[in-house]
Amino acid sequence: MVIGAGVLGASVAARLAGAGLRVTLLDQDEPGHGTSRWSFAWVNSNDKGPRPYHDLNHAGIRAWAELAPGLDGAAWYRPAGHVELATDGAELAARVERLASWGYPARLIDAAEAAGLEPALLPPDKQATAAWFPEEAYLLTEPLIERLVAYLTSQGGTVLTGEQGRVTGLDTGPGDTPRVRTAAGAVIEADEVICCAGRWTPGLAALAGAAGTVPLVPWDTPGSPAPALVVRVGPVGPEGPVRLIHTPQIALRPHSGGLLHLEAPDTPVDLHTPETELRRLASELLNRARHTVRGLDQARVVAAKVCVRPLPADEQSIVGRLPGAEWVYVAVTHSGVTLAAHLSRLIAADLAPGAPGALSAQLSAQLAAYRPDRFARTAVRNTGPATGR
Ligand SMILES: Cc1cc2nc3c(=O)[nH]c(=O)nc-3n(C[C@H](O)[C@H](O)[C@H](O)COP(=O)(O)OP(=O)(O)OC[C@H]3O[C@@H](n4cnc5c(N)ncnc54)[C@H](O)[C@@H]3O)c2cc1C
């Protein structure tokens, strides 16, 4: 039983069904309508540390490339590469050097090469430094999740949504069998309960009697760094961008329906920001995008939404059995779009070791640093604002 049909839960459910298990996927909403729907969905390991976490994310990039050909990747996989323009050339140069030394495709480029790679770019500031990250991609999460769910059902899996899929209770019955209670009044027994409920995961841990074991940055308090403003604008003219672009002022990428997806690091919003302020910030982002790329003459703001990152308190993924409620396995992470294809493979090896023993153990070992019990062992470092990276 998998709770949560975002990019992570749908990936886990599809992997487990592919390994021959009978899987039920539950979601209180339609699949893919949580955080995954509004994510920047940049598949990258551009600025992630420490080294093992960088490697985990880099494996995530490769896992999507491997998965795409067999899952109608043309509908959702966009290996477009990423151009970054920076005014702090020293930071960018140092990052590129570090990434390249780790075997991650990254190099500094000049303005002419940046314009050749992305003809939509308006001439940058003379001081700007540019870099090119050819392996990075973005995903269209809605068509992706549709295909993961379709694969799951093609393998005999079941999907329950709405009241039937909303989990309201987690406990164990006779013989310690895990049980899931839904808002529709059903009590469903399961061999395993795998909770991929994104930012809602701490609440589900509490239902299982393990409150406090999944520490995420609180997301509903005023000023929380977890929420971010996501803006979609269009229509975009044919001369518009085809790649991911970052500048100090704006992050953007193409989106389906002839739109561009925009974000910026300096738009402090939370779940309490008034609608008028969101509209003002959205117009400001469209304005910045117009100063960055061509193709936005006719564009207007189509959507402006505050979207919440599931941010583990130490910024690293949380994957494994809950201390005190070991019958619940959780998987919650920031960068979940980058990580889902690879993490789901590791989780399948952890829970359904179909691979030869040594390979399975090797895959599971990659999760050792991310187990939930680390929070009980070490003091939690509550870090400052995180970025979409
Ligand atoms: C603005 C923004 C930008 C981002 N940019 C990037 C990026 O560029 N690259 C990247 O890799 N990551 C990025 N992320 C992070 C990434 O989007 C998330 O890590 C990822 O989407 C999490 O997926 P998920 O499946 O864990 O959660 P979700 O997509 O939130 O899915 C969880 C599901 O659980 C369901 N659920 C919750 N409670 C219950 C319940 N009681 N019963 C049943 N179902 C329940 C919800 O309805 C939901 O569908 C970004 C996030 C944000 C907010």
Short mmCIF file of C-alpha atoms and ligand atoms in Angstrom, two decimals, residues 3-9 26-30 32-36 38-42 44 165-167 196-200 204 228 230 263 307-310 333-338 388, ligand 1:
data_model
loop_
_atom_site.label_atom_id
_atom_site.label_comp_id
_atom_site.label_asym_id
_atom_site.label_seq_id
_atom_site.Cartn_x
_atom_site.Cartn_y
_atom_site.Cartn_z
CA ILE A 3 0.00 6.59 0.38
CA GLY A 4 0.45 9.65 -1.83
CA ALA A 5 0.37 9.75 -5.62
CA GLY A 6 2.85 12.55 -6.22
CA VAL A 7 5.95 12.00 -8.31
CA LEU A 8 7.55 9.97 -5.51
CA GLY A 9 4.59 7.78 -4.52
CA LEU A 26 -4.05 5.99 -2.26
CA ASP A 27 -4.43 9.73 -2.65
CA GLN A 28 -6.88 12.16 -1.11
CA ASP A 29 -6.81 14.14 -4.37
CA GLU A 30 -6.23 13.26 -8.02
CA GLY A 32 -0.11 14.44 -9.13
CA HIS A 33 -2.15 17.34 -7.75
CA GLY A 34 0.08 17.98 -4.71
CA THR A 35 3.47 19.71 -4.72
CA SER A 36 4.61 17.77 -7.79
CA TRP A 38 3.66 23.02 -9.39
CA SER A 39 7.30 22.06 -9.08
CA PHE A 40 9.97 23.75 -11.18
CA ALA A 41 10.81 20.10 -11.90
CA TRP A 42 14.43 20.80 -12.77
CA ASN A 44 19.75 18.39 -11.48
CA GLY A 165 -8.03 7.40 -0.93
CA ARG A 166 -7.80 9.82 2.02
CA VAL A 167 -6.02 8.16 4.90
CA CYS A 196 4.97 9.17 0.28
CA ALA A 197 2.69 12.01 1.35
CA GLY A 198 5.17 14.84 0.76
CA ARG A 199 4.70 17.76 3.15
CA TRP A 200 1.80 15.95 4.83
CA LEU A 204 0.58 10.61 8.81
CA ALA A 228 7.55 29.50 -2.82
CA VAL A 230 5.29 29.73 -8.82
CA GLU A 263 10.35 31.42 -10.13
CA CYS A 307 3.52 25.97 -3.51
CA VAL A 308 5.11 24.21 -0.52
CA ARG A 309 8.38 22.29 -0.57
CA PRO A 310 8.58 19.21 1.64
CA THR A 333 12.38 14.64 0.24
CA HIS A 334 13.06 17.97 -1.32
CA SER A 335 14.30 17.62 -4.93
CA GLY A 336 11.75 14.84 -5.19
CA VAL A 337 11.40 15.35 -8.93
CA THR A 338 15.12 14.86 -9.49
CA GLY A 388 14.57 25.19 -5.68
C1 LIG B 1 8.31 25.90 -5.88
C2 LIG B 1 8.97 24.55 -5.87
C3 LIG B 1 10.00 24.29 -6.75
C4 LIG B 1 10.63 23.05 -6.75
N1 LIG B 1 11.61 22.82 -7.65
C5 LIG B 1 12.16 21.61 -7.73
C6 LIG B 1 13.10 21.33 -8.75
O1 LIG B 1 13.39 22.18 -9.58
N2 LIG B 1 13.62 20.08 -8.81
C7 LIG B 1 13.27 19.10 -7.91
O2 LIG B 1 13.78 17.99 -8.02
N3 LIG B 1 12.39 19.35 -6.92
C8 LIG B 1 11.82 20.56 -6.82
N4 LIG B 1 10.90 20.83 -5.85
C9 LIG B 1 10.60 19.79 -4.86
C10 LIG B 1 9.69 18.73 -5.48
O3 LIG B 1 8.67 19.34 -6.22
C11 LIG B 1 9.11 17.85 -4.38
O4 LIG B 1 10.19 17.29 -3.64
C12 LIG B 1 8.26 16.74 -4.95
O5 LIG B 1 7.26 17.23 -5.82
C13 LIG B 1 7.62 15.97 -3.81
O6 LIG B 1 6.85 14.93 -4.37
P1 LIG B 1 6.02 13.97 -3.44
O7 LIG B 1 5.45 12.94 -4.32
O8 LIG B 1 6.86 13.56 -2.28
O9 LIG B 1 4.89 14.94 -2.81
P2 LIG B 1 3.54 15.50 -3.43
O10 LIG B 1 3.65 15.75 -4.88
O11 LIG B 1 3.10 16.62 -2.56
O12 LIG B 1 2.55 14.27 -3.25
C14 LIG B 1 2.07 13.88 -1.98
C15 LIG B 1 0.66 13.36 -2.16
O13 LIG B 1 0.19 12.87 -0.90
C16 LIG B 1 -1.19 13.08 -0.86
N5 LIG B 1 -1.65 13.00 0.52
C17 LIG B 1 -1.33 13.82 1.54
N6 LIG B 1 -1.98 13.44 2.67
C18 LIG B 1 -2.72 12.37 2.34
C19 LIG B 1 -3.63 11.54 3.06
N7 LIG B 1 -3.91 11.75 4.36
N8 LIG B 1 -4.23 10.52 2.41
C20 LIG B 1 -3.97 10.29 1.10
N9 LIG B 1 -3.15 11.06 0.37
C21 LIG B 1 -2.52 12.08 0.98
C22 LIG B 1 -1.36 14.45 -1.48
O14 LIG B 1 -2.69 14.65 -1.97
C23 LIG B 1 -0.32 14.43 -2.59
O15 LIG B 1 -0.88 14.08 -3.86
C24 LIG B 1 10.23 22.06 -5.82
C25 LIG B 1 9.19 22.31 -4.95
C26 LIG B 1 8.56 23.56 -4.97
C27 LIG B 1 7.44 23.82 -4.04
#
